[in-house]
Amino acid sequence: MTYTLPPLNALRAFEVAARHLSFKLAAHELHVTPAAVGQQVKALEARLGVQLFERLHKQLVLTAAGQAYLPEISEGFRRIADATSQLKPAGAVLLQLGVHGSFDLRRLELAEFRGAHADIGLRVLQPAGLHELIEGKVDLLIARGLGHHPGYRCERINEGSGLGDWLIAPEGTADCPEIVSFRNWLRALPAENQLANHRRPRLVGSRG
DNA sequence: GTCCCTCTGGGACTGCTTCT
DNA sequence: AGAAGCAGTCCCAGAGGGAC
């Protein structure tokens, strides 16, 4: 069977730009310039013969065609990501976690995570910050004092503590299975673990 | 002046085709 | 099978337009 497909790079540019409704933010996520994203989208529109965005002043708006197209394309990319992660042998999926310098890794009980998720290879880089995340040196980041950042999904780790540790992942990969697994693992940790960094760790031993 | 998108020209890279 | 040439693609920098 032969598939009639538009360029996948152009589809990806469309998907990200549609999520952000901004070429600039899309470019930030894809690590290219806004001009590159704009060209990809324009080329896609030309190829399809359908206008996907309405260009307003300082704002992108999805046309009806774009709105109809986006969920299908997003679902397609999600399926590809899922299929790829299922295809890889155990441990072949490498999740690179960046952690700010004052974070106590013993809070995370990483050895237990590795034991529970043998299919995910976990590598920790400390210290690491947003710079490492933007450069792609890490896949997700535990950062302090970075509540919101365009193009990235930011979630509080220690909810209600009043202290500022955040889990940050690029919007485009925030729903990847391995990142979802780690996020769920983090949420399932006991509250004392999540707060231990700021009280002083009382976990026995270092298993990280 | 600032912000965001578009356009243009050019360099770098990729992949296909042809030749040995 | 491997090397070389070439065309197409991709992306960037910089300039410009338009609205605030």
mmCIF file of C-alpha atoms (C1' of nucleotides) in Angstrom:
data_model
loop_
_atom_site.group_PDB
_atom_site.id
_atom_site.type_symbol
_atom_site.label_atom_id
_atom_site.label_comp_id
_atom_site.label_asym_id
_atom_site.label_seq_id
_atom_site.Cartn_x
_atom_site.Cartn_y
_atom_site.Cartn_z
ATOM 1 C CA MET A 1 0.000 0.000 0.000
ATOM 2 C CA THR A 2 1.241 3.444 -0.917
ATOM 3 C CA TYR A 3 0.455 6.340 1.381
ATOM 4 C CA THR A 4 0.011 9.821 0.061
ATOM 5 C CA LEU A 5 1.691 11.884 2.747
ATOM 6 C CA PRO A 6 2.730 15.517 2.982
ATOM 7 C CA PRO A 7 6.262 16.200 4.292
ATOM 8 C CA LEU A 8 6.423 15.023 7.897
ATOM 9 C CA ASN A 9 8.541 17.996 8.956
ATOM 10 C CA ALA A 10 5.842 20.293 7.672
ATOM 11 C CA LEU A 11 3.183 18.304 9.513
ATOM 12 C CA ARG A 12 5.190 18.559 12.689
ATOM 13 C CA ALA A 13 5.602 22.297 12.248
ATOM 14 C CA PHE A 14 1.847 22.608 11.744
ATOM 15 C CA GLU A 15 1.049 20.474 14.784
ATOM 16 C CA VAL A 16 3.308 22.458 17.106
ATOM 17 C CA ALA A 17 2.282 25.839 15.708
ATOM 18 C CA ALA A 18 -1.367 24.880 16.055
ATOM 19 C CA ARG A 19 -0.868 23.876 19.669
ATOM 20 C CA HIS A 20 0.841 27.153 20.519
ATOM 21 C CA LEU A 21 -1.039 29.293 17.995
ATOM 22 C CA SER A 22 2.317 30.972 17.463
ATOM 23 C CA PHE A 23 5.182 30.412 15.047
ATOM 24 C CA LYS A 24 7.552 31.882 17.575
ATOM 25 C CA LEU A 25 6.650 29.444 20.346
ATOM 26 C CA ALA A 26 6.575 26.582 17.866
ATOM 27 C CA ALA A 27 10.046 27.522 16.738
ATOM 28 C CA HIS A 28 11.171 27.558 20.359
ATOM 29 C CA GLU A 29 9.883 24.033 20.887
ATOM 30 C CA LEU A 30 11.354 22.711 17.646
ATOM 31 C CA HIS A 31 14.686 24.498 18.127
ATOM 32 C CA VAL A 32 14.442 26.331 14.806
ATOM 33 C CA THR A 33 13.661 29.919 13.865
ATOM 34 C CA PRO A 34 10.120 31.280 13.422
ATOM 35 C CA ALA A 35 10.863 31.786 9.751
ATOM 36 C CA ALA A 36 11.560 28.076 9.344
ATOM 37 C CA VAL A 37 8.253 27.153 10.980
ATOM 38 C CA GLY A 38 6.387 29.688 8.886
ATOM 39 C CA GLN A 39 7.923 28.326 5.711
ATOM 40 C CA GLN A 40 7.080 24.754 6.616
ATOM 41 C CA VAL A 41 3.473 25.631 7.329
ATOM 42 C CA LYS A 42 3.182 27.732 4.217
ATOM 43 C CA ALA A 43 4.602 24.923 2.109
ATOM 44 C CA LEU A 44 2.142 22.496 3.694
ATOM 45 C CA GLU A 45 -0.778 24.798 2.946
ATOM 46 C CA ALA A 46 0.412 25.162 -0.637
ATOM 47 C CA ARG A 47 0.771 21.439 -1.031
ATOM 48 C CA LEU A 48 -2.649 20.688 0.449
ATOM 49 C CA GLY A 49 -4.297 23.600 -1.277
ATOM 50 C CA VAL A 50 -5.987 24.414 2.006
ATOM 51 C CA GLN A 51 -5.391 27.339 4.335
ATOM 52 C CA LEU A 52 -4.745 25.989 7.834
ATOM 53 C CA PHE A 53 -4.083 29.248 9.673
ATOM 54 C CA GLU A 54 -5.559 32.679 9.533
ATOM 55 C CA ARG A 55 -2.792 35.200 10.092
ATOM 56 C CA LEU A 56 -4.031 38.018 12.269
ATOM 57 C CA HIS A 57 -1.962 40.737 13.807
ATOM 58 C CA LYS A 58 0.264 39.164 16.481
ATOM 59 C CA GLN A 59 -1.947 36.119 16.444
ATOM 60 C CA LEU A 60 -2.447 32.880 14.586
ATOM 61 C CA VAL A 61 -5.918 31.407 14.371
ATOM 62 C CA LEU A 62 -6.767 27.960 13.080
ATOM 63 C CA THR A 63 -9.182 27.926 10.178
ATOM 64 C CA ALA A 64 -12.023 25.416 10.201
ATOM 65 C CA ALA A 65 -9.858 23.150 8.074
ATOM 66 C CA GLY A 66 -6.962 23.530 10.485
ATOM 67 C CA GLN A 67 -9.181 22.760 13.462
ATOM 68 C CA ALA A 68 -10.417 19.614 11.794
ATOM 69 C CA TYR A 69 -6.917 18.571 10.753
ATOM 70 C CA LEU A 70 -5.103 19.137 14.051
ATOM 71 C CA PRO A 71 -6.583 16.376 16.250
ATOM 72 C CA GLU A 72 -6.030 13.781 13.557
ATOM 73 C CA ILE A 73 -2.411 14.803 13.065
ATOM 74 C CA SER A 74 -1.759 14.947 16.816
ATOM 75 C CA GLU A 75 -3.236 11.489 17.218
ATOM 76 C CA GLY A 76 -1.038 10.250 14.402
ATOM 77 C CA PHE A 77 2.133 11.523 16.029
ATOM 78 C CA ARG A 78 1.050 10.094 19.367
ATOM 79 C CA ARG A 79 0.539 6.687 17.773
ATOM 80 C CA ILE A 80 3.953 6.823 16.160
ATOM 81 C CA ALA A 81 5.529 7.693 19.505
ATOM 82 C CA ASP A 82 3.655 4.865 21.249
ATOM 83 C CA ALA A 83 4.506 2.347 18.560
ATOM 84 C CA THR A 84 8.161 3.361 18.659
ATOM 85 C CA SER A 85 8.403 3.007 22.411
ATOM 86 C CA GLN A 86 6.739 -0.420 22.231
ATOM 87 C CA LEU A 87 9.101 -1.499 19.503
ATOM 88 C CA LYS A 88 12.245 -0.801 21.458
ATOM 89 C CA PRO A 89 13.665 -3.604 23.594
ATOM 90 C CA ALA A 90 13.678 -3.315 27.390
ATOM 91 C CA GLY A 91 15.885 -0.492 28.572
ATOM 92 C CA ALA A 92 16.221 0.968 25.107
ATOM 93 C CA VAL A 93 14.096 3.965 25.985
ATOM 94 C CA LEU A 94 16.436 6.405 27.674
ATOM 95 C CA LEU A 95 14.893 9.092 29.862
ATOM 96 C CA GLN A 96 17.315 11.834 30.784
ATOM 97 C CA LEU A 97 16.293 13.728 33.905
ATOM 98 C CA GLY A 98 17.824 17.069 34.769
ATOM 99 C CA VAL A 99 17.760 18.197 38.383
ATOM 100 C CA HIS A 100 18.672 21.538 39.947
ATOM 101 C CA GLY A 101 21.741 21.586 42.158
ATOM 102 C CA SER A 102 20.119 21.796 45.596
ATOM 103 C CA PHE A 103 17.615 19.002 44.968
ATOM 104 C CA ASP A 104 18.081 15.880 47.112
ATOM 105 C CA LEU A 105 17.831 12.930 44.710
ATOM 106 C CA ARG A 106 17.106 10.527 47.573
ATOM 107 C CA ARG A 107 13.593 11.956 47.619
ATOM 108 C CA LEU A 108 12.809 10.245 44.356
ATOM 109 C CA GLU A 109 13.722 6.641 45.223
ATOM 110 C CA LEU A 110 15.054 6.247 41.714
ATOM 111 C CA ALA A 111 16.183 2.675 42.267
ATOM 112 C CA GLU A 112 12.569 1.692 42.866
ATOM 113 C CA PHE A 113 11.503 3.549 39.745
ATOM 114 C CA ARG A 114 14.120 1.674 37.746
ATOM 115 C CA GLY A 115 12.931 -1.570 39.225
ATOM 116 C CA ALA A 116 9.306 -0.857 38.428
ATOM 117 C CA HIS A 117 10.066 0.390 34.907
ATOM 118 C CA ALA A 118 12.745 -1.896 33.542
ATOM 119 C CA ASP A 119 11.832 -0.785 30.044
ATOM 120 C CA ILE A 120 12.963 2.757 30.787
ATOM 121 C CA GLY A 121 16.615 3.611 31.139
ATOM 122 C CA LEU A 122 16.890 6.548 33.531
ATOM 123 C CA ARG A 123 19.887 8.858 33.502
ATOM 124 C CA VAL A 124 20.201 11.799 35.877
ATOM 125 C CA LEU A 125 22.111 15.000 35.182
ATOM 126 C CA GLN A 126 22.750 17.233 38.187
ATOM 127 C CA PRO A 127 23.053 20.149 38.272
ATOM 128 C CA ALA A 128 20.895 20.981 35.285
ATOM 129 C CA GLY A 129 18.579 23.830 34.400
ATOM 130 C CA LEU A 130 16.343 25.155 31.670
ATOM 131 C CA HIS A 131 19.366 25.668 29.471
ATOM 132 C CA GLU A 132 20.025 21.919 29.386
ATOM 133 C CA LEU A 133 16.340 21.244 28.676
ATOM 134 C CA ILE A 134 16.247 23.714 25.780
ATOM 135 C CA GLU A 135 19.448 22.282 24.328
ATOM 136 C CA GLY A 136 17.997 18.783 24.517
ATOM 137 C CA LYS A 137 20.606 17.509 26.946
ATOM 138 C CA VAL A 138 17.782 16.363 29.212
ATOM 139 C CA ASP A 139 14.228 15.214 28.433
ATOM 140 C CA LEU A 140 12.600 16.662 31.500
ATOM 141 C CA LEU A 141 13.695 18.841 34.334
ATOM 142 C CA ILE A 142 13.123 19.314 38.036
ATOM 143 C CA ALA A 143 13.667 23.028 38.497
ATOM 144 C CA ARG A 144 13.127 25.590 41.189
ATOM 145 C CA GLY A 145 11.250 28.809 40.652
ATOM 146 C CA LEU A 146 10.253 28.255 37.035
ATOM 147 C CA GLY A 147 6.503 28.107 37.226
ATOM 148 C CA HIS A 148 5.678 28.929 33.639
ATOM 149 C CA HIS A 149 7.621 28.832 30.427
ATOM 150 C CA PRO A 150 6.209 29.054 26.901
ATOM 151 C CA GLY A 151 6.261 25.752 25.075
ATOM 152 C CA TYR A 152 6.854 23.713 28.208
ATOM 153 C CA ARG A 153 4.477 21.959 30.531
ATOM 154 C CA CYS A 154 5.241 22.908 34.114
ATOM 155 C CA GLU A 155 3.751 21.070 37.079
ATOM 156 C CA ARG A 156 4.303 21.581 40.780
ATOM 157 C CA ILE A 157 5.994 18.650 42.474
ATOM 158 C CA ASN A 158 5.521 19.500 46.125
ATOM 159 C CA GLU A 159 1.927 20.667 45.948
ATOM 160 C CA GLY A 160 0.916 22.818 48.875
ATOM 161 C CA SER A 161 4.339 23.114 50.390
ATOM 162 C CA GLY A 162 4.758 26.690 49.314
ATOM 163 C CA LEU A 163 8.196 25.751 48.045
ATOM 164 C CA GLY A 164 8.990 25.905 44.398
ATOM 165 C CA ASP A 165 10.063 22.662 42.735
ATOM 166 C CA TRP A 166 8.575 22.092 39.290
ATOM 167 C CA LEU A 167 8.617 19.242 36.811
ATOM 168 C CA ILE A 168 9.117 20.711 33.347
ATOM 169 C CA ALA A 169 8.853 18.897 30.023
ATOM 170 C CA PRO A 170 8.542 20.170 26.457
ATOM 171 C CA GLU A 171 4.891 20.292 25.366
ATOM 172 C CA GLY A 172 5.696 18.138 22.374
ATOM 173 C CA THR A 173 6.988 15.233 24.450
ATOM 174 C CA ALA A 174 5.190 15.767 27.754
ATOM 175 C CA ASP A 175 2.771 12.926 26.991
ATOM 176 C CA CYS A 176 5.395 10.411 25.905
ATOM 177 C CA PRO A 177 4.892 7.128 27.763
ATOM 178 C CA GLU A 178 8.207 7.262 29.615
ATOM 179 C CA ILE A 179 7.630 10.823 30.796
ATOM 180 C CA VAL A 180 4.072 10.012 31.807
ATOM 181 C CA SER A 181 5.391 7.032 33.784
ATOM 182 C CA PHE A 182 7.906 9.186 35.603
ATOM 183 C CA ARG A 183 5.327 11.889 36.318
ATOM 184 C CA ASN A 184 2.911 9.335 37.710
ATOM 185 C CA TRP A 185 5.683 7.841 39.788
ATOM 186 C CA LEU A 186 6.479 11.260 41.179
ATOM 187 C CA ARG A 187 2.851 11.906 42.048
ATOM 188 C CA ALA A 188 2.585 8.577 43.815
ATOM 189 C CA LEU A 189 5.486 9.312 46.121
ATOM 190 C CA PRO A 190 4.543 9.915 49.753
ATOM 191 C CA ALA A 191 4.201 13.582 50.679
ATOM 192 C CA GLU A 192 7.100 13.360 53.150
ATOM 193 C CA ASN A 193 9.383 12.368 50.274
ATOM 194 C CA GLN A 194 8.221 15.308 48.238
ATOM 195 C CA LEU A 195 8.924 17.675 51.099
ATOM 196 C CA ALA A 196 12.006 16.012 52.481
ATOM 197 C CA ASN A 197 14.349 18.172 50.478
ATOM 198 C CA HIS A 198 13.351 21.195 52.453
ATOM 199 C CA ARG A 199 13.213 19.594 55.895
ATOM 200 C CA ARG A 200 16.279 17.393 55.543
ATOM 201 C CA PRO A 201 16.085 13.953 54.068
ATOM 202 C CA ARG A 202 15.191 11.203 56.483
ATOM 203 C CA LEU A 203 15.135 8.361 53.973
ATOM 204 C CA VAL A 204 17.393 5.524 54.923
ATOM 205 C CA GLY A 205 20.274 4.931 52.588
ATOM 206 C CA SER A 206 21.001 6.315 49.154
ATOM 207 C CA ARG A 207 19.396 4.308 46.409
ATOM 208 C CA GLY A 208 19.519 6.841 43.626
ATOM 209 C "C1'" DG B 1 10.026 51.299 19.716
ATOM 210 C "C1'" DT B 2 8.159 46.677 20.174
ATOM 211 C "C1'" DC B 3 6.233 42.464 18.660
ATOM 212 C "C1'" DC B 4 5.186 38.929 15.382
ATOM 213 C "C1'" DC B 5 4.883 37.132 10.784
ATOM 214 C "C1'" DT B 6 6.560 37.115 5.899
ATOM 215 C "C1'" DC B 7 9.866 37.325 2.279
ATOM 216 C "C1'" DT B 8 14.427 36.809 0.136
ATOM 217 C "C1'" DG B 9 19.030 35.178 -0.694
ATOM 218 C "C1'" DG B 10 22.386 31.996 0.310
ATOM 219 C "C1'" DG B 11 24.891 28.192 2.646
ATOM 220 C "C1'" DA B 12 24.694 23.452 4.318
ATOM 221 C "C1'" DC B 13 22.889 19.117 4.030
ATOM 222 C "C1'" DT B 14 20.452 15.017 2.066
ATOM 223 C "C1'" DG B 15 19.281 11.687 -1.033
ATOM 224 C "C1'" DC B 16 18.831 10.116 -5.656
ATOM 225 C "C1'" DT B 17 21.023 8.871 -9.985
ATOM 226 C "C1'" DT B 18 24.763 7.621 -12.679
ATOM 227 C "C1'" DC B 19 29.183 5.814 -13.400
ATOM 228 C "C1'" DT B 20 33.112 2.797 -12.470
ATOM 229 C "C1'" DA C 1 29.181 -2.029 -3.820
ATOM 230 C "C1'" DG C 2 31.170 2.316 -3.544
ATOM 231 C "C1'" DA C 3 32.204 7.034 -5.305
ATOM 232 C "C1'" DA C 4 30.944 11.267 -7.472
ATOM 233 C "C1'" DG C 5 27.810 14.687 -9.175
ATOM 234 C "C1'" DC C 6 23.665 17.085 -8.946
ATOM 235 C "C1'" DA C 7 19.122 18.680 -7.718
ATOM 236 C "C1'" DG C 8 16.104 19.411 -4.130
ATOM 237 C "C1'" DT C 9 15.276 20.485 0.649
ATOM 238 C "C1'" DC C 10 15.998 22.714 4.915
ATOM 239 C "C1'" DC C 11 17.222 26.345 7.722
ATOM 240 C "C1'" DC C 12 19.249 30.723 8.898
ATOM 241 C "C1'" DA C 13 20.064 35.752 8.942
ATOM 242 C "C1'" DG C 14 18.419 39.961 7.869
ATOM 243 C "C1'" DA C 15 15.126 43.216 6.191
ATOM 244 C "C1'" DG C 16 10.453 44.752 5.861
ATOM 245 C "C1'" DG C 17 5.379 45.252 6.808
ATOM 246 C "C1'" DG C 18 1.652 46.138 9.875
ATOM 247 C "C1'" DA C 19 -0.572 46.929 14.278
ATOM 248 C "C1'" DC C 20 -0.164 48.655 18.899
#
